[in-house]
Amino acid sequence: MKTKMLSCSEADLEEAAELIKSGNVVGMPTETVYGLAANAFDKTAVAKIFEAKGRPSDNPLIVHVADLDTAANAVSEIPPIAKKLAERFWPGPLTMILPKSDKIPMITSGGLDTVGIRMPSHTAARRLIELCGVPLAAPSANLSGSPSPTTAKRVFEDMNGRIPAIIDGGESDVGVESTVISFEGDGIRILRPGGITREMLCAEAENVTVDKGVLNELDEGAVVLSPGMKYKHYAPQAQVILIKGDLSAYREYVLKNAAEGDFCLVFNASEAVNFIPYLVYGSTSGEQAHMLFEALRRFDELGAKRVFARCPSPEGVGLAVYNRILRASGFCVIDLEVLK
Ligand code: TXA
Ligand code: MG
């Protein structure tokens, strides 16, 4: 199969919609990361997503809608708190786990009786969903286990020959996947942090908790609320080592330990350590979210063996950055504060 690159023109979006309506998978830009989109109601089409990604079948997909009526069609119930959050944060990077309707096949929900729903804000994504006239199931458009793609070029590298088309909608704005939440009575549990931050959710609801799996390694065989959290994620070929501590402690550690093939991941160029090659990922949490996955993919191209990463601050969208880099490192953290 030849993978065609499409633009965000109306004609190209119509072409993409025709492909989806006839049961195919298309690479779709969103404001978080790129997705692999298919008709969420069509079992055979959704099976093609799992095949293209090499994704375990118990890992559920997020269903994307362009309006609230379609969302209501995909779920059996929308509690008042979910309605309030939809009004406040949709369209945008918030996925809500709700009881699914009979229209969503089990393959889409990974065998669960709930479904994750979100309304993306990227204009091309919304237009595509409208043209298809059905909700679109779309996981991130990477091969299972690699960092999520934030440009059409990166989707092409993973999916060339596996899907018929990719829509190029430019760089993803946020750069990390959506915030995933579930509801427990009046409370909200954050299963995966993202662009809608804990602080933003706390302003709307009394009881907001961050699931243990966000910052901790799960025990073997543990029951997880979000199946995606069990799998090794976002990992480049290089061993990422997350270094906690101030800049001078970081520099000292790197100078002592770096060998041939090692790289630094620093906030800005002024933090570079002598002759050791480096990439920067930004001084603010927003920049770090925007650049992290691209940096991880770039390390692979550079043939990095190990990456000594400056540890992001876990406030705001920084919690999402911290969660992703922690998983990219396989929970390999060196805390220089403790070693002092
Ligand atoms: O920003 C995003 O959410 C992107 C773009 C394309 O929209 N999509 C995305 O999908 O990141 P994916 O499949 O890579 O991640 C979906 C996450 C997984 O961790 C999965 O376990 C969780 O959402 N999830 C989906 N449905 C769920 C459900 N019913 N219950 C619990 N967790 C669910
Ligand atoms: Mg993913």
mmCIF file of C-alpha atoms and ligand atoms in Angstrom:
data_model
loop_
_atom_site.group_PDB
_atom_site.id
_atom_site.type_symbol
_atom_site.label_atom_id
_atom_site.label_comp_id
_atom_site.label_asym_id
_atom_site.label_seq_id
_atom_site.Cartn_x
_atom_site.Cartn_y
_atom_site.Cartn_z
ATOM 1 C CA MET A 1 0.000 0.000 0.000
ATOM 2 C CA LYS A 2 1.264 3.481 -0.877
ATOM 3 C CA THR A 3 0.673 6.106 1.811
ATOM 4 C CA LYS A 4 -0.543 9.396 0.346
ATOM 5 C CA MET A 5 0.093 12.758 2.031
ATOM 6 C CA LEU A 6 -2.971 15.011 2.079
ATOM 7 C CA SER A 7 -3.292 18.694 3.005
ATOM 8 C CA CYS A 8 -6.004 20.371 5.119
ATOM 9 C CA SER A 9 -7.803 21.695 2.000
ATOM 10 C CA GLU A 10 -11.531 20.919 1.811
ATOM 11 C CA ALA A 11 -10.940 18.645 -1.219
ATOM 12 C CA ASP A 12 -8.249 16.663 0.611
ATOM 13 C CA LEU A 13 -10.341 16.383 3.786
ATOM 14 C CA GLU A 14 -13.210 15.072 1.624
ATOM 15 C CA GLU A 15 -10.854 12.489 0.147
ATOM 16 C CA ALA A 16 -9.783 11.438 3.653
ATOM 17 C CA ALA A 17 -13.432 11.248 4.774
ATOM 18 C CA GLU A 18 -14.270 8.985 1.803
ATOM 19 C CA LEU A 19 -11.417 6.659 2.806
ATOM 20 C CA ILE A 20 -12.718 6.515 6.400
ATOM 21 C CA LYS A 21 -16.341 6.023 5.318
ATOM 22 C CA SER A 22 -15.240 3.036 3.229
ATOM 23 C CA GLY A 23 -13.613 1.404 6.272
ATOM 24 C CA ASN A 24 -9.997 2.645 6.096
ATOM 25 C CA VAL A 25 -7.598 4.234 8.594
ATOM 26 C CA VAL A 26 -6.252 7.773 8.030
ATOM 27 C CA GLY A 27 -3.522 9.703 9.886
ATOM 28 C CA MET A 28 -5.227 12.729 11.469
ATOM 29 C CA PRO A 29 -3.654 15.853 13.020
ATOM 30 C CA THR A 30 -4.936 16.953 16.426
ATOM 31 C CA GLU A 31 -3.810 19.671 18.844
ATOM 32 C CA THR A 32 -2.253 17.043 21.151
ATOM 33 C CA VAL A 33 -0.494 14.492 18.893
ATOM 34 C CA TYR A 34 -1.382 12.868 15.552
ATOM 35 C CA GLY A 35 -3.954 10.062 15.621
ATOM 36 C CA LEU A 36 -4.838 7.030 13.479
ATOM 37 C CA ALA A 37 -8.528 7.564 12.753
ATOM 38 C CA ALA A 38 -11.255 5.104 11.734
ATOM 39 C CA ASN A 39 -15.051 4.869 12.123
ATOM 40 C CA ALA A 40 -15.516 4.090 15.845
ATOM 41 C CA PHE A 41 -18.769 2.183 15.124
ATOM 42 C CA ASP A 42 -17.154 -0.130 12.528
ATOM 43 C CA LYS A 43 -15.468 -3.225 14.031
ATOM 44 C CA THR A 44 -13.555 -4.130 10.884
ATOM 45 C CA ALA A 45 -12.207 -0.607 10.430
ATOM 46 C CA VAL A 46 -11.149 -0.382 14.092
ATOM 47 C CA ALA A 47 -9.363 -3.744 13.795
ATOM 48 C CA LYS A 48 -7.192 -2.140 11.091
ATOM 49 C CA ILE A 49 -6.022 0.493 13.620
ATOM 50 C CA PHE A 50 -4.793 -2.209 16.025
ATOM 51 C CA GLU A 51 -3.053 -3.955 13.135
ATOM 52 C CA ALA A 52 -1.337 -0.809 11.794
ATOM 53 C CA LYS A 53 -0.004 0.097 15.272
ATOM 54 C CA GLY A 54 0.780 -3.404 16.495
ATOM 55 C CA ARG A 55 -1.316 -2.513 19.555
ATOM 56 C CA PRO A 56 -2.419 -5.008 22.250
ATOM 57 C CA SER A 57 -6.164 -5.637 21.839
ATOM 58 C CA ASP A 58 -6.999 -4.861 25.511
ATOM 59 C CA ASN A 59 -5.782 -1.256 25.177
ATOM 60 C CA PRO A 60 -8.906 0.856 24.464
ATOM 61 C CA LEU A 61 -9.087 3.644 21.878
ATOM 62 C CA ILE A 62 -10.241 7.224 22.411
ATOM 63 C CA VAL A 63 -13.352 8.216 20.451
ATOM 64 C CA HIS A 64 -13.292 11.683 18.852
ATOM 65 C CA VAL A 65 -16.424 13.739 18.256
ATOM 66 C CA ALA A 66 -17.118 17.160 16.725
ATOM 67 C CA ASP A 67 -20.350 17.944 18.624
ATOM 68 C CA LEU A 68 -22.179 17.039 21.823
ATOM 69 C CA ASP A 69 -25.009 15.144 20.085
ATOM 70 C CA THR A 70 -22.502 12.668 18.636
ATOM 71 C CA ALA A 71 -20.874 12.327 22.050
ATOM 72 C CA ALA A 72 -24.300 11.534 23.525
ATOM 73 C CA ASN A 73 -24.680 8.802 20.891
ATOM 74 C CA ALA A 74 -21.474 7.060 21.888
ATOM 75 C CA VAL A 75 -22.170 6.966 25.641
ATOM 76 C CA SER A 76 -25.130 5.696 27.678
ATOM 77 C CA GLU A 77 -25.004 8.445 30.302
ATOM 78 C CA ILE A 78 -23.391 11.866 30.796
ATOM 79 C CA PRO A 79 -23.277 12.843 34.491
ATOM 80 C CA PRO A 80 -23.702 16.580 35.303
ATOM 81 C CA ILE A 81 -20.014 16.989 36.203
ATOM 82 C CA ALA A 82 -18.997 15.634 32.761
ATOM 83 C CA LYS A 83 -21.405 18.069 31.084
ATOM 84 C CA LYS A 84 -19.864 20.931 33.007
ATOM 85 C CA LEU A 85 -16.309 19.888 32.044
ATOM 86 C CA ALA A 86 -17.333 19.469 28.395
ATOM 87 C CA GLU A 87 -18.725 23.018 28.396
ATOM 88 C CA ARG A 88 -15.587 24.346 30.006
ATOM 89 C CA PHE A 89 -12.831 22.400 28.196
ATOM 90 C CA TRP A 90 -14.199 21.111 24.865
ATOM 91 C CA PRO A 91 -13.038 21.388 22.200
ATOM 92 C CA GLY A 92 -9.640 20.642 23.730
ATOM 93 C CA PRO A 93 -7.246 18.040 25.179
ATOM 94 C CA LEU A 94 -9.587 16.375 27.706
ATOM 95 C CA THR A 95 -10.759 12.745 27.415
ATOM 96 C CA MET A 96 -13.586 11.630 29.698
ATOM 97 C CA ILE A 97 -14.218 7.955 30.466
ATOM 98 C CA LEU A 98 -17.969 7.300 30.457
ATOM 99 C CA PRO A 99 -20.254 4.247 30.211
ATOM 100 C CA LYS A 100 -20.392 3.317 26.521
ATOM 101 C CA SER A 101 -23.516 2.990 24.387
ATOM 102 C CA ASP A 102 -24.311 -0.202 22.444
ATOM 103 C CA LYS A 103 -23.169 1.521 19.257
ATOM 104 C CA ILE A 104 -19.510 1.362 20.358
ATOM 105 C CA PRO A 105 -18.215 -2.141 19.632
ATOM 106 C CA MET A 106 -16.110 -3.956 22.239
ATOM 107 C CA ILE A 107 -13.012 -3.810 20.019
ATOM 108 C CA THR A 108 -13.067 0.022 20.256
ATOM 109 C CA SER A 109 -13.321 -0.019 24.053
ATOM 110 C CA GLY A 110 -10.730 -2.775 24.489
ATOM 111 C CA GLY A 111 -13.400 -5.055 25.976
ATOM 112 C CA LEU A 112 -14.435 -2.505 28.650
ATOM 113 C CA ASP A 113 -17.995 -1.255 29.186
ATOM 114 C CA THR A 114 -16.718 2.333 29.226
ATOM 115 C CA VAL A 115 -15.392 4.540 26.456
ATOM 116 C CA GLY A 116 -13.005 7.510 26.405
ATOM 117 C CA ILE A 117 -14.495 10.504 24.553
ATOM 118 C CA ARG A 118 -12.931 13.751 23.475
ATOM 119 C CA MET A 119 -13.649 16.693 21.172
ATOM 120 C CA PRO A 120 -10.387 17.845 19.560
ATOM 121 C CA SER A 121 -9.842 21.545 18.844
ATOM 122 C CA HIS A 122 -7.694 21.166 15.698
ATOM 123 C CA THR A 123 -9.851 22.603 12.900
ATOM 124 C CA ALA A 124 -8.893 19.923 10.342
ATOM 125 C CA ALA A 125 -9.699 17.138 12.820
ATOM 126 C CA ARG A 126 -13.110 18.639 13.546
ATOM 127 C CA ARG A 127 -13.896 19.158 9.862
ATOM 128 C CA LEU A 128 -12.835 15.570 9.099
ATOM 129 C CA ILE A 129 -15.119 14.190 11.823
ATOM 130 C CA GLU A 130 -18.014 16.317 10.489
ATOM 131 C CA LEU A 131 -17.439 15.099 6.925
ATOM 132 C CA CYS A 132 -17.375 11.465 8.107
ATOM 133 C CA GLY A 133 -20.629 11.910 10.058
ATOM 134 C CA VAL A 134 -19.530 9.347 12.674
ATOM 135 C CA PRO A 135 -17.256 9.492 15.743
ATOM 136 C CA LEU A 136 -13.651 8.554 14.980
ATOM 137 C CA ALA A 137 -11.657 6.131 17.110
ATOM 138 C CA ALA A 138 -8.062 7.348 17.149
ATOM 139 C CA PRO A 139 -5.066 6.301 19.206
ATOM 140 C CA SER A 140 -1.771 8.158 18.809
ATOM 141 C CA ALA A 141 -0.318 7.487 15.332
ATOM 142 C CA ASN A 142 2.948 5.835 16.438
ATOM 143 C CA LEU A 143 3.899 2.188 16.256
ATOM 144 C CA SER A 144 2.987 0.706 19.638
ATOM 145 C CA GLY A 145 5.716 1.549 22.182
ATOM 146 C CA SER A 146 7.391 4.459 20.358
ATOM 147 C CA PRO A 147 6.983 8.160 21.116
ATOM 148 C CA SER A 148 3.731 9.733 19.833
ATOM 149 C CA PRO A 149 4.184 11.685 16.584
ATOM 150 C CA THR A 150 3.688 15.456 16.588
ATOM 151 C CA THR A 151 4.244 16.010 12.845
ATOM 152 C CA ALA A 152 2.918 14.317 9.694
ATOM 153 C CA LYS A 153 6.510 13.414 8.754
ATOM 154 C CA ARG A 154 6.880 11.340 11.938
ATOM 155 C CA VAL A 155 3.550 9.599 11.255
ATOM 156 C CA PHE A 156 4.822 8.767 7.756
ATOM 157 C CA GLU A 157 8.015 7.240 9.186
ATOM 158 C CA ASP A 158 5.992 4.847 11.383
ATOM 159 C CA MET A 159 2.999 4.226 9.094
ATOM 160 C CA ASN A 160 4.336 4.320 5.513
ATOM 161 C CA GLY A 161 2.817 1.340 3.691
ATOM 162 C CA ARG A 162 0.468 0.548 6.603
ATOM 163 C CA ILE A 163 -2.322 3.100 6.015
ATOM 164 C CA PRO A 164 -3.614 4.745 2.794
ATOM 165 C CA ALA A 165 -3.291 8.425 3.777
ATOM 166 C CA ILE A 166 -2.039 10.997 6.295
ATOM 167 C CA ILE A 167 -3.391 14.552 6.621
ATOM 168 C CA ASP A 168 -0.614 17.091 7.217
ATOM 169 C CA GLY A 169 -1.983 19.602 9.726
ATOM 170 C CA GLY A 170 1.351 21.065 10.857
ATOM 171 C CA GLU A 171 3.055 20.595 14.234
ATOM 172 C CA SER A 172 0.760 19.517 17.077
ATOM 173 C CA ASP A 173 0.298 22.474 19.362
ATOM 174 C CA VAL A 174 0.269 20.809 22.827
ATOM 175 C CA GLY A 175 2.679 17.974 21.961
ATOM 176 C CA VAL A 176 1.581 15.422 24.611
ATOM 177 C CA GLU A 177 -1.604 13.349 24.541
ATOM 178 C CA SER A 178 -4.881 14.485 26.113
ATOM 179 C CA THR A 179 -5.651 14.387 29.829
ATOM 180 C CA VAL A 180 -7.660 11.206 30.555
ATOM 181 C CA ILE A 181 -10.090 11.348 33.503
ATOM 182 C CA SER A 182 -12.671 9.058 35.055
ATOM 183 C CA PHE A 183 -15.480 9.905 37.490
ATOM 184 C CA GLU A 184 -16.113 8.546 40.963
ATOM 185 C CA GLY A 185 -19.285 10.118 42.354
ATOM 186 C CA ASP A 186 -18.564 13.848 42.338
ATOM 187 C CA GLY A 187 -14.836 13.214 42.185
ATOM 188 C CA ILE A 188 -12.448 13.198 39.234
ATOM 189 C CA ARG A 189 -9.489 10.864 38.882
ATOM 190 C CA ILE A 190 -6.671 11.782 36.489
ATOM 191 C CA LEU A 191 -5.548 8.585 34.769
ATOM 192 C CA ARG A 192 -3.192 10.324 32.351
ATOM 193 C CA PRO A 193 -2.077 13.962 32.763
ATOM 194 C CA GLY A 194 -2.137 16.261 29.714
ATOM 195 C CA GLY A 195 -2.898 19.755 28.450
ATOM 196 C CA ILE A 196 -5.944 20.206 30.707
ATOM 197 C CA THR A 197 -4.030 20.328 33.960
ATOM 198 C CA ARG A 198 -4.814 19.175 37.478
ATOM 199 C CA GLU A 199 -4.917 22.851 38.492
ATOM 200 C CA MET A 200 -7.526 23.604 35.796
ATOM 201 C CA LEU A 201 -9.671 20.636 36.886
ATOM 202 C CA CYS A 202 -9.367 21.636 40.563
ATOM 203 C CA ALA A 203 -10.910 25.008 39.654
ATOM 204 C CA GLU A 204 -14.036 23.157 38.424
ATOM 205 C CA ALA A 205 -14.426 20.312 40.916
ATOM 206 C CA GLU A 206 -13.891 19.672 44.622
ATOM 207 C CA ASN A 207 -12.296 16.297 44.614
ATOM 208 C CA VAL A 208 -9.544 15.761 42.019
ATOM 209 C CA THR A 209 -7.030 12.952 42.511
ATOM 210 C CA VAL A 210 -4.045 11.843 40.459
ATOM 211 C CA ASP A 211 -4.036 8.075 39.946
ATOM 212 C CA LYS A 212 -1.099 6.233 41.514
ATOM 213 C CA GLY A 213 -0.110 4.876 38.089
ATOM 214 C CA VAL A 214 0.726 8.385 36.816
ATOM 215 C CA LEU A 215 3.955 8.689 38.780
ATOM 216 C CA ASN A 216 4.638 5.171 40.021
ATOM 217 C CA GLU A 217 5.731 1.995 38.388
ATOM 218 C CA LEU A 218 2.939 -0.560 38.525
ATOM 219 C CA ASP A 219 3.485 -3.846 40.260
ATOM 220 C CA GLU A 220 3.500 -6.897 38.027
ATOM 221 C CA GLY A 221 -0.105 -8.020 37.387
ATOM 222 C CA ALA A 222 -1.648 -4.929 39.071
ATOM 223 C CA VAL A 223 -5.232 -4.054 38.139
ATOM 224 C CA VAL A 224 -5.157 -0.749 36.261
ATOM 225 C CA LEU A 225 -7.953 1.699 35.527
ATOM 226 C CA SER A 226 -6.353 2.803 32.261
ATOM 227 C CA PRO A 227 -4.939 -0.195 30.393
ATOM 228 C CA GLY A 228 -2.506 2.040 28.472
ATOM 229 C CA MET A 229 -0.577 2.574 31.716
ATOM 230 C CA LYS A 230 0.603 -1.034 31.810
ATOM 231 C CA TYR A 231 2.588 -0.838 28.630
ATOM 232 C CA LYS A 232 6.080 0.507 28.147
ATOM 233 C CA HIS A 233 5.518 3.769 26.390
ATOM 234 C CA TYR A 234 7.113 6.659 24.625
ATOM 235 C CA ALA A 235 10.455 4.902 24.624
ATOM 236 C CA PRO A 236 13.285 5.754 22.255
ATOM 237 C CA GLN A 237 16.088 3.253 21.532
ATOM 238 C CA ALA A 238 18.412 5.111 23.910
ATOM 239 C CA GLN A 239 18.310 4.541 27.666
ATOM 240 C CA VAL A 240 16.890 7.766 29.115
ATOM 241 C CA ILE A 241 18.196 8.606 32.584
ATOM 242 C CA LEU A 242 16.180 11.240 34.404
ATOM 243 C CA ILE A 243 18.406 13.345 36.650
ATOM 244 C CA LYS A 244 16.796 15.179 39.571
ATOM 245 C CA GLY A 245 18.788 18.031 41.070
ATOM 246 C CA ASP A 246 20.009 21.546 40.319
ATOM 247 C CA LEU A 247 22.073 22.505 37.290
ATOM 248 C CA SER A 248 25.476 22.333 38.950
ATOM 249 C CA ALA A 249 24.771 18.870 40.398
ATOM 250 C CA TYR A 250 23.503 17.755 36.970
ATOM 251 C CA ARG A 251 26.644 19.022 35.228
ATOM 252 C CA GLU A 252 28.916 17.378 37.753
ATOM 253 C CA TYR A 253 27.082 14.048 37.405
ATOM 254 C CA VAL A 254 27.180 14.126 33.603
ATOM 255 C CA LEU A 255 30.869 15.047 33.469
ATOM 256 C CA LYS A 256 31.687 12.147 35.753
ATOM 257 C CA ASN A 257 29.552 9.552 33.984
ATOM 258 C CA ALA A 258 29.200 10.388 30.275
ATOM 259 C CA ALA A 259 30.788 8.064 27.710
ATOM 260 C CA GLU A 260 30.865 7.791 23.894
ATOM 261 C CA GLY A 261 27.311 7.838 22.468
ATOM 262 C CA ASP A 262 25.811 9.688 25.436
ATOM 263 C CA PHE A 263 23.728 12.843 25.018
ATOM 264 C CA CYS A 264 22.204 15.489 27.264
ATOM 265 C CA LEU A 265 18.571 16.645 27.192
ATOM 266 C CA VAL A 266 18.586 20.127 28.701
ATOM 267 C CA PHE A 267 16.083 22.965 29.074
ATOM 268 C CA ASN A 268 18.131 25.482 27.035
ATOM 269 C CA ALA A 269 21.483 25.752 25.285
ATOM 270 C CA SER A 270 23.130 27.634 28.161
ATOM 271 C CA GLU A 271 22.900 24.438 30.247
ATOM 272 C CA ALA A 272 25.047 22.380 27.854
ATOM 273 C CA VAL A 273 27.890 20.436 29.442
ATOM 274 C CA ASN A 274 31.347 20.890 27.866
ATOM 275 C CA PHE A 275 31.805 18.657 24.805
ATOM 276 C CA ILE A 276 28.806 16.425 25.336
ATOM 277 C CA PRO A 277 26.244 16.579 22.492
ATOM 278 C CA TYR A 278 22.779 17.762 23.529
ATOM 279 C CA LEU A 279 19.233 18.620 22.504
ATOM 280 C CA VAL A 280 17.113 21.278 24.200
ATOM 281 C CA TYR A 281 13.449 20.824 25.087
ATOM 282 C CA GLY A 282 12.479 24.238 26.411
ATOM 283 C CA SER A 283 12.506 26.354 29.551
ATOM 284 C CA THR A 284 8.753 26.337 30.252
ATOM 285 C CA SER A 285 6.461 23.338 30.795
ATOM 286 C CA GLY A 286 4.498 24.322 27.686
ATOM 287 C CA GLU A 287 7.623 24.280 25.511
ATOM 288 C CA GLN A 288 8.777 21.009 27.050
ATOM 289 C CA ALA A 289 5.408 19.384 26.273
ATOM 290 C CA HIS A 290 5.581 20.719 22.728
ATOM 291 C CA MET A 291 9.113 19.418 22.092
ATOM 292 C CA LEU A 292 9.608 16.275 24.207
ATOM 293 C CA PHE A 293 8.439 13.574 21.771
ATOM 294 C CA GLU A 294 10.259 15.156 18.837
ATOM 295 C CA ALA A 295 13.462 15.256 20.905
ATOM 296 C CA LEU A 296 13.065 11.557 21.830
ATOM 297 C CA ARG A 297 12.694 10.641 18.146
ATOM 298 C CA ARG A 298 15.654 12.852 17.216
ATOM 299 C CA PHE A 299 17.888 10.988 19.722
ATOM 300 C CA ASP A 300 17.177 7.775 17.812
ATOM 301 C CA GLU A 301 18.208 9.411 14.538
ATOM 302 C CA LEU A 302 21.409 10.598 16.182
ATOM 303 C CA GLY A 303 22.141 7.074 17.415
ATOM 304 C CA ALA A 304 22.141 8.092 21.084
ATOM 305 C CA LYS A 305 23.012 5.254 23.490
ATOM 306 C CA ARG A 306 22.125 7.055 26.714
ATOM 307 C CA VAL A 307 20.366 10.357 27.372
ATOM 308 C CA PHE A 308 20.936 12.287 30.602
ATOM 309 C CA ALA A 309 17.751 14.325 30.953
ATOM 310 C CA ARG A 310 17.129 17.377 33.131
ATOM 311 C CA CYS A 311 14.036 16.655 35.198
ATOM 312 C CA PRO A 312 10.964 18.795 34.371
ATOM 313 C CA SER A 313 8.992 20.519 37.116
ATOM 314 C CA PRO A 314 5.678 18.670 37.622
ATOM 315 C CA GLU A 315 3.390 21.727 37.820
ATOM 316 C CA GLY A 316 0.685 22.516 35.247
ATOM 317 C CA VAL A 317 1.285 20.683 31.970
ATOM 318 C CA GLY A 318 4.688 19.812 33.473
ATOM 319 C CA LEU A 319 2.984 16.877 35.243
ATOM 320 C CA ALA A 320 2.297 15.398 31.789
ATOM 321 C CA VAL A 321 5.880 16.049 30.679
ATOM 322 C CA TYR A 322 7.184 14.397 33.837
ATOM 323 C CA ASN A 323 4.848 11.395 33.408
ATOM 324 C CA ARG A 324 5.940 10.839 29.771
ATOM 325 C CA ILE A 325 9.681 11.216 30.370
ATOM 326 C CA LEU A 326 9.467 8.978 33.442
ATOM 327 C CA ARG A 327 7.915 6.266 31.270
ATOM 328 C CA ALA A 328 10.392 6.913 28.436
ATOM 329 C CA SER A 329 13.140 6.238 30.979
ATOM 330 C CA GLY A 330 11.464 3.054 32.218
ATOM 331 C CA PHE A 331 11.410 4.761 35.668
ATOM 332 C CA CYS A 332 15.201 5.201 35.659
ATOM 333 C CA VAL A 333 15.628 8.226 37.949
ATOM 334 C CA ILE A 334 18.786 9.436 39.655
ATOM 335 C CA ASP A 335 17.969 11.768 42.524
ATOM 336 C CA LEU A 336 21.071 13.853 43.239
ATOM 337 C CA GLU A 337 19.273 15.619 46.104
ATOM 338 C CA VAL A 338 19.010 12.295 47.945
ATOM 339 C CA LEU A 339 22.573 11.268 47.041
ATOM 340 C CA LYS A 340 23.991 14.495 48.492
HETATM 341 O O1 TXA B 1 -4.485 13.198 22.728
HETATM 342 C C1 TXA B 1 -4.894 12.064 22.608
HETATM 343 O O2 TXA B 1 -5.644 11.525 23.462
HETATM 344 C C2 TXA B 1 -4.487 11.274 21.358
HETATM 345 C C3 TXA B 1 -5.066 11.985 20.140
HETATM 346 C C4 TXA B 1 -4.880 11.231 18.863
HETATM 347 O O3 TXA B 1 -6.403 12.295 20.368
HETATM 348 N N1 TXA B 1 -4.901 9.914 21.461
HETATM 349 C C5 TXA B 1 -4.298 9.043 22.295
HETATM 350 O O4 TXA B 1 -4.786 7.767 22.245
HETATM 351 O O5 TXA B 1 -3.379 9.351 23.022
HETATM 352 P P1 TXA B 1 -4.019 6.495 22.826
HETATM 353 O O6 TXA B 1 -4.800 5.342 22.346
HETATM 354 O O7 TXA B 1 -2.594 6.539 22.426
HETATM 355 O O8 TXA B 1 -4.187 6.597 24.370
HETATM 356 C C6 TXA B 1 -5.439 6.325 24.954
HETATM 357 C C7 TXA B 1 -5.298 6.209 26.453
HETATM 358 C C8 TXA B 1 -4.729 4.878 26.849
HETATM 359 O O9 TXA B 1 -3.837 5.049 27.933
HETATM 360 C C9 TXA B 1 -5.958 4.096 27.259
HETATM 361 O O10 TXA B 1 -5.651 3.094 28.169
HETATM 362 C C10 TXA B 1 -6.846 5.182 27.839
HETATM 363 O O11 TXA B 1 -6.599 6.316 27.049
HETATM 364 N N2 TXA B 1 -8.271 4.830 27.688
HETATM 365 C C11 TXA B 1 -9.017 4.853 26.577
HETATM 366 N N3 TXA B 1 -10.256 4.392 26.807
HETATM 367 C C12 TXA B 1 -10.298 4.055 28.119
HETATM 368 C C13 TXA B 1 -11.292 3.500 28.983
HETATM 369 N N4 TXA B 1 -12.491 3.178 28.540
HETATM 370 N N5 TXA B 1 -10.966 3.290 30.274
HETATM 371 C C14 TXA B 1 -9.743 3.614 30.737
HETATM 372 N N6 TXA B 1 -8.764 4.133 29.975
HETATM 373 C C15 TXA B 1 -9.026 4.347 28.682
HETATM 374 MG MG MG B 2 -0.538 6.309 22.525
#
